[in-house]
Coordinates of C-alpha atoms in Angstrom, one line a residue:
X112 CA 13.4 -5.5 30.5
X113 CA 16.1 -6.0 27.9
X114 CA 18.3 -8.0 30.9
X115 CA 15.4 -10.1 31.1
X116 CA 14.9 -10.8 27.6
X117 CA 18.6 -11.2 26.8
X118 CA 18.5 -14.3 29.5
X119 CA 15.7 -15.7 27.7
X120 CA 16.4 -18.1 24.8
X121 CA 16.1 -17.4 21.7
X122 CA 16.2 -13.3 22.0
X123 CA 17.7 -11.9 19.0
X124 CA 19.6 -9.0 18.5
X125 CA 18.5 -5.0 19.7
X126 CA 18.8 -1.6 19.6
X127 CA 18.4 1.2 22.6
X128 CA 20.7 3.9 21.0
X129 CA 19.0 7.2 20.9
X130 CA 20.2 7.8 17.1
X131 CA 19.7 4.0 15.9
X132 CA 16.2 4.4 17.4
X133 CA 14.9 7.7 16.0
X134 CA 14.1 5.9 13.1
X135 CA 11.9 3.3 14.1
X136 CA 10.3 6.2 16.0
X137 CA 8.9 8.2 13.3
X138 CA 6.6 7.0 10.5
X139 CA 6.9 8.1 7.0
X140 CA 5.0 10.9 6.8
X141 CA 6.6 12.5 9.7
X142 CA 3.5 13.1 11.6
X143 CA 3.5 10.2 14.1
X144 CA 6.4 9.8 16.7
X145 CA 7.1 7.2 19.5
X146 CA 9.2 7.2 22.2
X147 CA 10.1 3.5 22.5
X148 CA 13.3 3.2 24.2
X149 CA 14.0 -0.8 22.5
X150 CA 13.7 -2.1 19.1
X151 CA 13.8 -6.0 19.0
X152 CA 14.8 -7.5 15.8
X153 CA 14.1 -11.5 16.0
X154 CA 15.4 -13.8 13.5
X155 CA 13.2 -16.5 13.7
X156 CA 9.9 -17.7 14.7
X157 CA 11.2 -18.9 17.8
X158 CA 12.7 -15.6 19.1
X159 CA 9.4 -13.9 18.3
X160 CA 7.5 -16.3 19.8
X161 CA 9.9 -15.8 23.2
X162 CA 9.7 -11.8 22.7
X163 CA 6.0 -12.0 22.6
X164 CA 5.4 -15.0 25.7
X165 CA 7.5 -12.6 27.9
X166 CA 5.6 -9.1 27.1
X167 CA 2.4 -10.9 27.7
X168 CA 3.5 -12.7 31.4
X169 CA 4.8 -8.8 31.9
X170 CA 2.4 -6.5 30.5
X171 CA 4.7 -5.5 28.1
X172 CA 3.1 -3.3 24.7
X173 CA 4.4 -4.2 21.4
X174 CA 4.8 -2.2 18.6
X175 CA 5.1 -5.0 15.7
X176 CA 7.0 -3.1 12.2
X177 CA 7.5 -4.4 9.1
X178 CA 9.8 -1.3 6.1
X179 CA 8.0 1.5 8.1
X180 CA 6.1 2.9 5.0
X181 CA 2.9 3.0 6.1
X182 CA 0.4 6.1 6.2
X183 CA -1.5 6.0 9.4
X184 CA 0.5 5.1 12.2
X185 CA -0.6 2.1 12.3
X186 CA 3.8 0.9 13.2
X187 CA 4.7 3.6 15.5
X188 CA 4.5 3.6 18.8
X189 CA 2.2 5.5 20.5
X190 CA 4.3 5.9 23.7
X191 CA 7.1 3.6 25.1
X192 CA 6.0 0.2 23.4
X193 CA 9.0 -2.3 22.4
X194 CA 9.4 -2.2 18.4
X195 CA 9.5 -5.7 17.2
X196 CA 11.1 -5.2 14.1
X197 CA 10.4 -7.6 11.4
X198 CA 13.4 -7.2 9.2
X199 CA 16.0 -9.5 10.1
X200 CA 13.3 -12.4 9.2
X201 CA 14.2 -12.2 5.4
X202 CA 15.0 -15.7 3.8
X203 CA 13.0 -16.7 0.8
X204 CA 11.8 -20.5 1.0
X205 CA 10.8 -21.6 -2.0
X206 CA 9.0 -21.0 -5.1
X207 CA 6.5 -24.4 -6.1
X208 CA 7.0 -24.2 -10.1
X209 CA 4.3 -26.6 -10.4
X210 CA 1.6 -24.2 -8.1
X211 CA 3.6 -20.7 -8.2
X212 CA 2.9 -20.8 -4.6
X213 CA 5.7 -18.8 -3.1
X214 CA 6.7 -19.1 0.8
X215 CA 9.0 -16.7 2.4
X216 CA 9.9 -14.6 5.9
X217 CA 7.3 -11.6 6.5
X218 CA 10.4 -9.1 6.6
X219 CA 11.1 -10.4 3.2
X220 CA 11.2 -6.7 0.9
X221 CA 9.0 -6.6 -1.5
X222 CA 11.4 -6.0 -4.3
X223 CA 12.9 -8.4 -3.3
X224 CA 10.3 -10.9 -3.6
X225 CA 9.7 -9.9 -7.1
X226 CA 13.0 -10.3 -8.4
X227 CA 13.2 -13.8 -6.7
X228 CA 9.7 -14.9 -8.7
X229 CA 11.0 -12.6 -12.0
X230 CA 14.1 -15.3 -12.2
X231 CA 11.7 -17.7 -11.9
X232 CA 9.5 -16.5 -14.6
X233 CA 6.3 -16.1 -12.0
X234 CA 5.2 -13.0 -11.4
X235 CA 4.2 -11.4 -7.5
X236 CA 0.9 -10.2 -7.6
X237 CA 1.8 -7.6 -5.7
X238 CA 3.0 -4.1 -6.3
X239 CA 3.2 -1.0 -4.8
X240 CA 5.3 2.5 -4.8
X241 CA 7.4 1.4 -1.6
X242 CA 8.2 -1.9 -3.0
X243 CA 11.8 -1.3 -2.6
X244 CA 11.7 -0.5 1.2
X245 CA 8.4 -2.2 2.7
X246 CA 7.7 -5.7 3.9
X247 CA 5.5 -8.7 2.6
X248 CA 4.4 -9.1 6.1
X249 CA 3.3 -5.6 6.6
X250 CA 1.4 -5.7 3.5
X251 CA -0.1 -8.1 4.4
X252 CA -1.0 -6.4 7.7
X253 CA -2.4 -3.6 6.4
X254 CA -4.1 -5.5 3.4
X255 CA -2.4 -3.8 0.7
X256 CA -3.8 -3.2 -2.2
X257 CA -1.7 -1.6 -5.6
X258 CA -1.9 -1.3 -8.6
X259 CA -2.4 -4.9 -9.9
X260 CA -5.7 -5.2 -7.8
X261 CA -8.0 -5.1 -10.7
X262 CA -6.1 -7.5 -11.9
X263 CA -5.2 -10.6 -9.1
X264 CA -7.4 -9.1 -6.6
X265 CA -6.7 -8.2 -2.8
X266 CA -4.3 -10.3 -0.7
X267 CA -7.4 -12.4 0.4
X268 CA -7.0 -14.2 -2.6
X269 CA -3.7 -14.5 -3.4
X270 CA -2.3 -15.6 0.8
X271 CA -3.2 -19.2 0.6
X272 CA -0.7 -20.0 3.7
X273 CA 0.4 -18.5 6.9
X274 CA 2.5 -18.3 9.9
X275 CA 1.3 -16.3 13.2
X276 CA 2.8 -15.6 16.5
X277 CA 0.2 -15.5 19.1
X278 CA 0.5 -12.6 22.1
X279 CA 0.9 -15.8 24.3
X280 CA 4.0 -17.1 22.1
X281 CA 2.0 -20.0 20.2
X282 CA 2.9 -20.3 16.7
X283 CA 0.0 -21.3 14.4
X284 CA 0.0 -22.7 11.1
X285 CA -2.6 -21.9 8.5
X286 CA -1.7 -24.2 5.6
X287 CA 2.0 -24.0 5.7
X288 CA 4.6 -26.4 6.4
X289 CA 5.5 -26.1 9.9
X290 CA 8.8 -27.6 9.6
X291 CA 10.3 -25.0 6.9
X292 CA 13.9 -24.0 7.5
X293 CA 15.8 -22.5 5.0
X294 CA 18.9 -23.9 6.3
X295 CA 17.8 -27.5 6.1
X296 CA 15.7 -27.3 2.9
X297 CA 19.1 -25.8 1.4
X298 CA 21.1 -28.9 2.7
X299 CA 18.5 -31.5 1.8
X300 CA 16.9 -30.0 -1.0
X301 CA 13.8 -30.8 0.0
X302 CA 11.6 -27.9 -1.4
X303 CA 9.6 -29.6 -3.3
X304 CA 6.8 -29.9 -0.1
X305 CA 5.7 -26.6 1.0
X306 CA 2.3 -28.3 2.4
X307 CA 1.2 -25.2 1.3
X308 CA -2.0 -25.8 -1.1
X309 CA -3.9 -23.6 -3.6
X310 CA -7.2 -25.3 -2.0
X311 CA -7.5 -26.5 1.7
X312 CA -11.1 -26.5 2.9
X313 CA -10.4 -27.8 5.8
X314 CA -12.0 -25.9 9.1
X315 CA -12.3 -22.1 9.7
X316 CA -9.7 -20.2 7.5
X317 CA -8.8 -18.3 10.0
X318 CA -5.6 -16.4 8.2
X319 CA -8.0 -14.5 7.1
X320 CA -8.0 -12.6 10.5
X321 CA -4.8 -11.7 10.5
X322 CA -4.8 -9.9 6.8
X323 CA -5.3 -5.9 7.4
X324 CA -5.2 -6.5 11.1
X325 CA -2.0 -4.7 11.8
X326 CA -0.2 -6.6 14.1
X327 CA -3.5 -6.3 17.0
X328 CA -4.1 -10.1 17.0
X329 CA -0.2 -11.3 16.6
X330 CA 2.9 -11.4 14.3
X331 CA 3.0 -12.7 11.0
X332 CA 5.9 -14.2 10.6
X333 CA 5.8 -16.7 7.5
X334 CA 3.5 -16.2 4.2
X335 CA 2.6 -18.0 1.1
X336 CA 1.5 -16.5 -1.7
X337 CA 0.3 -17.7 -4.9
X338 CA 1.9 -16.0 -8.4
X339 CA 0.7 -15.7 -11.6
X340 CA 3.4 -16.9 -14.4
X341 CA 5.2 -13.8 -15.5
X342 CA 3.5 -12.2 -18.9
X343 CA 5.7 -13.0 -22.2
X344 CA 4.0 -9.9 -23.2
X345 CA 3.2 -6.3 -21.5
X346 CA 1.9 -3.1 -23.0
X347 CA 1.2 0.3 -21.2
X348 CA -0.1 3.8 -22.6
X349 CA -0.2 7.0 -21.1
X350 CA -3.5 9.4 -22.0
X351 CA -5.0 12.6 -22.0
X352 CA -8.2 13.4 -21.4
X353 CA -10.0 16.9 -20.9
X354 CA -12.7 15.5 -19.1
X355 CA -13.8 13.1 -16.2
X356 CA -17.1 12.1 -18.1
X357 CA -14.0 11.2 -21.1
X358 CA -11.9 9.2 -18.5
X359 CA -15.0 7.0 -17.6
X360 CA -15.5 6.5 -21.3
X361 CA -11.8 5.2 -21.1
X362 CA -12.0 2.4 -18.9
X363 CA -15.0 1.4 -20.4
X364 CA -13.7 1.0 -23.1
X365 CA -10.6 -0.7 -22.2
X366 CA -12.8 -3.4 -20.1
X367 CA -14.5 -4.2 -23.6
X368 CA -11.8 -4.2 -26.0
X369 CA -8.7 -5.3 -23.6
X370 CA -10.3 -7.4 -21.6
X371 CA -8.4 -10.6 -19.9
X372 CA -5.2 -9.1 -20.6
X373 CA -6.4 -5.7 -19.0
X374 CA -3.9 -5.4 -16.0
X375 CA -4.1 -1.9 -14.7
X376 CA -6.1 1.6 -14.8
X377 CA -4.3 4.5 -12.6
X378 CA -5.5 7.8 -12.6
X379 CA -3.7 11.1 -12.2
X380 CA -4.4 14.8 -12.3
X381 CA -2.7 17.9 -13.2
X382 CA -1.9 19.2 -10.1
X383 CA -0.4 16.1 -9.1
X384 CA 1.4 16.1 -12.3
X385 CA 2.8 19.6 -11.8
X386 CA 4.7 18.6 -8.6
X387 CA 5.7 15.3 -9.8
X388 CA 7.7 17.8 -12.6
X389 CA 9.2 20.2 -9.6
X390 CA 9.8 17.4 -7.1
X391 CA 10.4 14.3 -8.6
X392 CA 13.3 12.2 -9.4
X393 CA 14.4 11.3 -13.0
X394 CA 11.1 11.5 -14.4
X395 CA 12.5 12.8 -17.3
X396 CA 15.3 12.1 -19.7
X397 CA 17.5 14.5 -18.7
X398 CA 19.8 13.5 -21.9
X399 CA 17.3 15.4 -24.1
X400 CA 16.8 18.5 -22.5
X401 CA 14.8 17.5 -19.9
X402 CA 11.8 16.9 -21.9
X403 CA 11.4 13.8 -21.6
X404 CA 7.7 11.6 -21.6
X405 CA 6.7 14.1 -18.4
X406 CA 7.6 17.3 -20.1
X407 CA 5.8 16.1 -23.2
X408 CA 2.4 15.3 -21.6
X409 CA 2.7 18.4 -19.5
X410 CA 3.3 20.9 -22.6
X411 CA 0.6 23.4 -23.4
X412 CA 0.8 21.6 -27.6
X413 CA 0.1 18.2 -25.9
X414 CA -2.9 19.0 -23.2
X415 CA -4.3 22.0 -25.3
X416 CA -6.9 22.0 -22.5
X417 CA -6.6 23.4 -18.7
X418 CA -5.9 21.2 -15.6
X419 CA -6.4 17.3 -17.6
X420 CA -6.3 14.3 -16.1
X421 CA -4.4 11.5 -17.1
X422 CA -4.5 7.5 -17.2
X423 CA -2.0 5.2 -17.5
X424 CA -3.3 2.2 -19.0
X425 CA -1.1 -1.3 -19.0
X426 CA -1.8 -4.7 -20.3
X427 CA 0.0 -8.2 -19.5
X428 CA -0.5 -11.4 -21.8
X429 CA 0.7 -14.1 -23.4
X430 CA 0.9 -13.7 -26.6
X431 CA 3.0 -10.2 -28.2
X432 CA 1.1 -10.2 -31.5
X433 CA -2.5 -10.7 -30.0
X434 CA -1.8 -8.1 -27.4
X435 CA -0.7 -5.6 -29.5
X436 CA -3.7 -5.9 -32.0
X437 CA -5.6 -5.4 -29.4
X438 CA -4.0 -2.2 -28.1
X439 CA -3.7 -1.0 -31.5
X440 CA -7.5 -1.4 -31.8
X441 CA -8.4 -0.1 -28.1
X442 CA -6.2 3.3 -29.3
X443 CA -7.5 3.8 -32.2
X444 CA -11.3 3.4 -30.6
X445 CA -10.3 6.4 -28.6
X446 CA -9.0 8.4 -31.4
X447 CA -11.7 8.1 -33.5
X448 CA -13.9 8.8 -30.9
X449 CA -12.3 11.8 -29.7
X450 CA -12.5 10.4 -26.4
X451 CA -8.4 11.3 -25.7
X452 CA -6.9 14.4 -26.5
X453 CA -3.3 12.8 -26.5
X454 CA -1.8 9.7 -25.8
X455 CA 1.5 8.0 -26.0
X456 CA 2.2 4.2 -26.2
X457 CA 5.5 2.3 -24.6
X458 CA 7.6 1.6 -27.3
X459 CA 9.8 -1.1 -25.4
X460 CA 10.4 -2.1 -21.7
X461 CA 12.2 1.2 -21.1
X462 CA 9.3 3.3 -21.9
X463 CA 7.4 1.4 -19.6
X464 CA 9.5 1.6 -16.6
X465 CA 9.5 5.6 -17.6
X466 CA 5.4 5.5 -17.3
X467 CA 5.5 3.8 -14.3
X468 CA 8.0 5.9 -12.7
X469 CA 6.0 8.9 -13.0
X470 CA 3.1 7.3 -11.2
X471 CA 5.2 5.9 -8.5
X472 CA 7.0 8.9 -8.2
X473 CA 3.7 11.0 -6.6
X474 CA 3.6 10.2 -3.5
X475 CA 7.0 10.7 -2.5
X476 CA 6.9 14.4 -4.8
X477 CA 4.2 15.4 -3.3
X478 CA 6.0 15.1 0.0
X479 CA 8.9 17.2 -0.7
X480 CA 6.1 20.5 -1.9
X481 CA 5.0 20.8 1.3
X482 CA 3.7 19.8 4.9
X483 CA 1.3 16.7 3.0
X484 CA -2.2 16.0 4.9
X485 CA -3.0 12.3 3.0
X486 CA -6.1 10.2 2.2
X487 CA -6.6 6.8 1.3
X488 CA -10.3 6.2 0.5
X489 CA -13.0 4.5 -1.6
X490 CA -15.8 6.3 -3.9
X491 CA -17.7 5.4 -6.2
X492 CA -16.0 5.5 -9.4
X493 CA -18.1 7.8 -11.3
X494 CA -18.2 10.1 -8.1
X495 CA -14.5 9.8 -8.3
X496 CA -13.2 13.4 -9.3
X497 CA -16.6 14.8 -7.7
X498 CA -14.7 14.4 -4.1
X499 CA -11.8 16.5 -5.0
X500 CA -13.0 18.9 -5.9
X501 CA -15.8 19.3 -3.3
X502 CA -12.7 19.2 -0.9
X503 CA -10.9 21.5 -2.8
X504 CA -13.8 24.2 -3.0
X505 CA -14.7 23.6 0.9
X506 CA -11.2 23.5 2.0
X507 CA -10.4 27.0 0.4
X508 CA -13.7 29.0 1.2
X509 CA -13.2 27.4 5.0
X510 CA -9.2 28.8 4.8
X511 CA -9.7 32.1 3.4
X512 CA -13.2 33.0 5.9
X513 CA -10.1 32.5 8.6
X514 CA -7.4 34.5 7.0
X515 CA -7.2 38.4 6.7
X516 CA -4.4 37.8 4.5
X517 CA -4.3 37.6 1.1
X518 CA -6.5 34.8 -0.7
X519 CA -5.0 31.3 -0.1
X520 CA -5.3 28.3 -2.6
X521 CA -4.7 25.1 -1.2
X522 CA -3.3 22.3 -3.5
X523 CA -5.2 19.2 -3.5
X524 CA -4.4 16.8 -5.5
X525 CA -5.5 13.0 -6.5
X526 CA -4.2 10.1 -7.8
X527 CA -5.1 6.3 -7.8
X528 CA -6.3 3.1 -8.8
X529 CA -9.5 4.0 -11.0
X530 CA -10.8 0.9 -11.5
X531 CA -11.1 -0.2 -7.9
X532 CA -12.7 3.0 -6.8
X533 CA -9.7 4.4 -4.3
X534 CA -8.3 7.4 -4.6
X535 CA -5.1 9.1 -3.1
X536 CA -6.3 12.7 -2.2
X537 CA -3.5 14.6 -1.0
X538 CA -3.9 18.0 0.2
X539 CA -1.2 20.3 0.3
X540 CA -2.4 23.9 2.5
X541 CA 0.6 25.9 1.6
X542 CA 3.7 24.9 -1.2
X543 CA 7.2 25.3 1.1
X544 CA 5.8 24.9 4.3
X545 CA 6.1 22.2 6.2
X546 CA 5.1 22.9 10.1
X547 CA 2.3 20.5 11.4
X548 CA -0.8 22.3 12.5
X549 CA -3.0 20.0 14.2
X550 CA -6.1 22.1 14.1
X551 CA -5.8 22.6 10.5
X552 CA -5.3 18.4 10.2
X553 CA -8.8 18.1 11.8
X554 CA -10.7 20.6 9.9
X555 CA -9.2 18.9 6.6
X556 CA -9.8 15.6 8.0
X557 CA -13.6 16.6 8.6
X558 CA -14.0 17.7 5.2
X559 CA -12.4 14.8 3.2
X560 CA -14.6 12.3 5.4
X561 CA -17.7 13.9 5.6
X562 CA -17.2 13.9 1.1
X563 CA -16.3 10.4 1.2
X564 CA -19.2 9.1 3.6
X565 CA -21.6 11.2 2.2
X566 CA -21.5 9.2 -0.9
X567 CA -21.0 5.8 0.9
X568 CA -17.6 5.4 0.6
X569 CA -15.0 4.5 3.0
X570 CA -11.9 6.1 4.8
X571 CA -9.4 3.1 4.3
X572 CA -8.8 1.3 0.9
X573 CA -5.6 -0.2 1.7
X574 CA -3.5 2.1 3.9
X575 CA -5.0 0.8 6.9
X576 CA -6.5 2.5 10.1
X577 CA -3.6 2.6 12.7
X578 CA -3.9 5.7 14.5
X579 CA -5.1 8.1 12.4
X580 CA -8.6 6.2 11.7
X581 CA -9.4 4.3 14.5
X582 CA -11.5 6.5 16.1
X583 CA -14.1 6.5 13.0
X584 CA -15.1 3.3 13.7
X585 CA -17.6 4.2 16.1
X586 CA -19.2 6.0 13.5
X587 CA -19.2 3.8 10.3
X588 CA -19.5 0.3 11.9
X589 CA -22.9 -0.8 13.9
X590 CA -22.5 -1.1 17.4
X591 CA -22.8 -5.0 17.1
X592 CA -20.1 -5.3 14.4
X593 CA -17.8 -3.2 16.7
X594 CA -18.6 -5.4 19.6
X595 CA -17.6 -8.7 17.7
X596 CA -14.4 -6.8 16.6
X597 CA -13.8 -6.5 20.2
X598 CA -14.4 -9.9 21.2
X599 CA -12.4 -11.3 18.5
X600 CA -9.6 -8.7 19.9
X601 CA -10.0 -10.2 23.3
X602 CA -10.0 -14.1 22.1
X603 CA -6.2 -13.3 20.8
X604 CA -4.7 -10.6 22.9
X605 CA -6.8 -10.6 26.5
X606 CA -4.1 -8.3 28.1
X607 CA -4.1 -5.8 24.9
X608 CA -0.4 -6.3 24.1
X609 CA -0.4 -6.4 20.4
X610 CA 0.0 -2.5 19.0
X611 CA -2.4 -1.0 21.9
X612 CA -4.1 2.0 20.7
X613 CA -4.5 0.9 17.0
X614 CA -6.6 -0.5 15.1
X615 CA -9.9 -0.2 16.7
X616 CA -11.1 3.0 18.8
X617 CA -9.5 2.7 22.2
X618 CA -12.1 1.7 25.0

């Protein structure tokens, strides 16, 4: 295969070393592991489209991977599949200052991205935990959400153009400049015409396909994506409350008094909170003891209450004086109220960066307590906390009517976007181990979905399906929707090429 390949033009450069190729092998979470024996890393459109026309005319299964951070599976192989890896496509095109519309490579980093439209006073509308190692075009695969959904709303809305690799090699163009090249635009200057438009009406938008379809249709290989102008002005707080009923009552009232420049509402709770303090990294400032913002909210003067929850609360305008009146009033609404037990407002951009790190940093602390069993689902909001700790009280009586030894407490915990509805339960069995026990995944996994879809919910907010959801569809979509899923499946990738076993519930 890789003979054959290397003689075709156009092929781009490889890996088939055991140790280069372990990790394109395993996923994130550790859970999923492939055995592909060839990692193909194409630097242009025109090597992926020759990668993907000589797979098809072979029966060859591709693996398509963007930074490797997803959840689910969804970009490891299943068994011997060729890894196309995404992340030698990487040049940034252009940034329209006129439209914000941004157009770069789909292994572009994410990071990345947003330092590029930062410079350039725009801001990505974007942002996520992983930022610094995952790709635009596997976001945009897996329809990633973040924390700035409330805000700019899903990729839907924000991808205005696209380029796609078809299993058959065609390249397609959905409202993108076919010609780009960053080496020619660089010598000519000509990136002033992106023929990317905020508005093109013109025929089936079918980009739309490919966003959240990870990689089962074809490659994304180019993107362009609107941004906002970056805020002049940004504000975030960090509260307490000893209640869910109070937390509600919080992001009411932030709708009503923060309103447009409302940018985010994350949730966290106390068990989360806990292991962020054992496992995480600089959370604190160690130059005071270690009792930094994360030792302060934690402290038994500051909750005053068992097992809070917390919300970090941020706002982005335009104007520093308006925005702060407006915290300032929104606070003091709480106070007064007795609606928060504590809170603390950023004092400058440092402070803010310190609240933020403490939310990004639970996933990855989490991680290190313990073999982590994770879920990415939608509730209703005010059935948010309601979920956990059905789990929680399910999971444990289910444990312990096993065990003969002594009484086991599993820690779940939960963390999310609030105002969306989708919630990061994490369920850790036993702190310090980490073996895998598949019979234990599947009796968690049955719990956690039979509370979600008992209250109407869904499975996947924005981690995707891959392989650890897939074969749920069959039981949460009619048979009719499934069978147009199928068809549309079968109009792009008749020999089942593209990331076979994903996605949808094998046949």
């Amino acid at each position: 295969i890789l003979t054959n390949l290397m003689e075709t033009p156009d092929s781009g450069g490889y890996s088939e070393s055991g140790g280069e190729l372990q990790r394109y092998n395993q996923d994130w979470t550790n859970i999923y592991h492939g055995s592909s024996s060839l990692v193909l890393r194409p630097q242009n459109t025109g090597e992926v489209s020759s990668i993907l026309s000589y797979c098809r005319e072979n029966y060859i299964g591709i693996t398509p991977q963007g930074g490797n951070t997803g959840l689910c599976g969804g970009a490891t192989p299943i068994k011997n599949e060729i890894i196309l890896s995404l992340e030698d496509l990487n040049n940034i095109y252009h940034l329209d200052p006129c439209s914000g519309v941004l157009i770069c490579d789909a292994g572009c980093i994410l990071q990345n991205l947003h330092d590029y439209a930062n410079e350039r006073e725009f801001l990505l509308p974007l942002d996520i935990g992983s930022k610094g190692t995952c790709q635009i075009g596997g976001n945009i695969s897996t329809n990633a959400g973040g924390q700035y959904f409330f805000r700019f709303g899903s990729l839907h809305g924000t991808v205005v153009g696209m380029e796609v690799v078809l299993p058959n090699g065609e390249v397609l163009h959905f409202n993108i400049d076919s010609g780009i090249d960053a080496e020619i635009n660089a010598k000519q200057n000509n990136n002033n015409r992106s023929g990317s438009h905020r508005k093109d009406n013109t025929g089936y938008d079918l980009k739309h396909l490919f966003i959240g379809a990870e990689g089962t249709l074809g490659v994304v290989t180019k993107v362009a994506i609107a941004c906002p102008s970056l805020p002049i002005s940004r504000n975030s707080a960090l509260l307490i409350c000893n209640s869910y009923e109070k937390v509600l009552n919080v992001m009411k009232a932030a709708k009503e008094d923060l309103g447009e420049i409302l940018s985010a509402i994350e949730l966290m709770d106390w068990n989360t909170l806990q292991l962020v303090k054992t496992h995480g990294i600089n959370t604190s400032d160690d130059s005071n003891g270690g009792s930094g913002l994360l030792g302060e909210i934690l402290s038994a003067e500051t909750y005053g209450k068992s097992n809070p929850l917390y919300l970090l609360v941020e706002t982005q305008g335009s104007n520093l004086e308006h925005d702060n009146s407006k915290m300032d009033a929104f606070l003091t609404r709480l106070f007064e109220s007795s609606t928060i037990d504590n809170g603390f407002l950023s004092q400058d951009s440092k402070q803010i960066m310190e609240m933020w790190k403490i939310r990004e940093s639970c996933n990855p602390s989490v991680a290190r307590a313990g073999c982590v069993y994770k879920f990415d689902v939608s509730v209703p909001i005010e059935e948010y906390m309601d979920v956990a700790h059905e789990v929680n009280n399910k999971l444990k009586a289910e444990l312990n009517s096993r065990s003969e030894d002594d009484e086991i407490t599993p820690v779940v915990c939960v963390w999310g976007h609030l105002a969306d509805g989708n919630a990061h339960i994490n369920i850790v069995p036993k702190l310090g181990t980490f073996d895998k026990d598949k019979s234990l995944a599947k009796l968690i996994e049955s719990i956690v979905y039979a509370a979600v879809l008992g209250r109407k919910g869904s499975i996947s907010a924005e981690h995707g399906l891959g392989q650890s959801k897939n074969s749920y569809l069959s039981k949460i979509k009619t048979e009719s929707t499934l069978d147009m899923m199928y068809q549309v499946k079968k109009i792009f990738d008749p020999r089942g090429i593209m990331n076979p076993g994903k996605y949808l519930p094998r046949c």
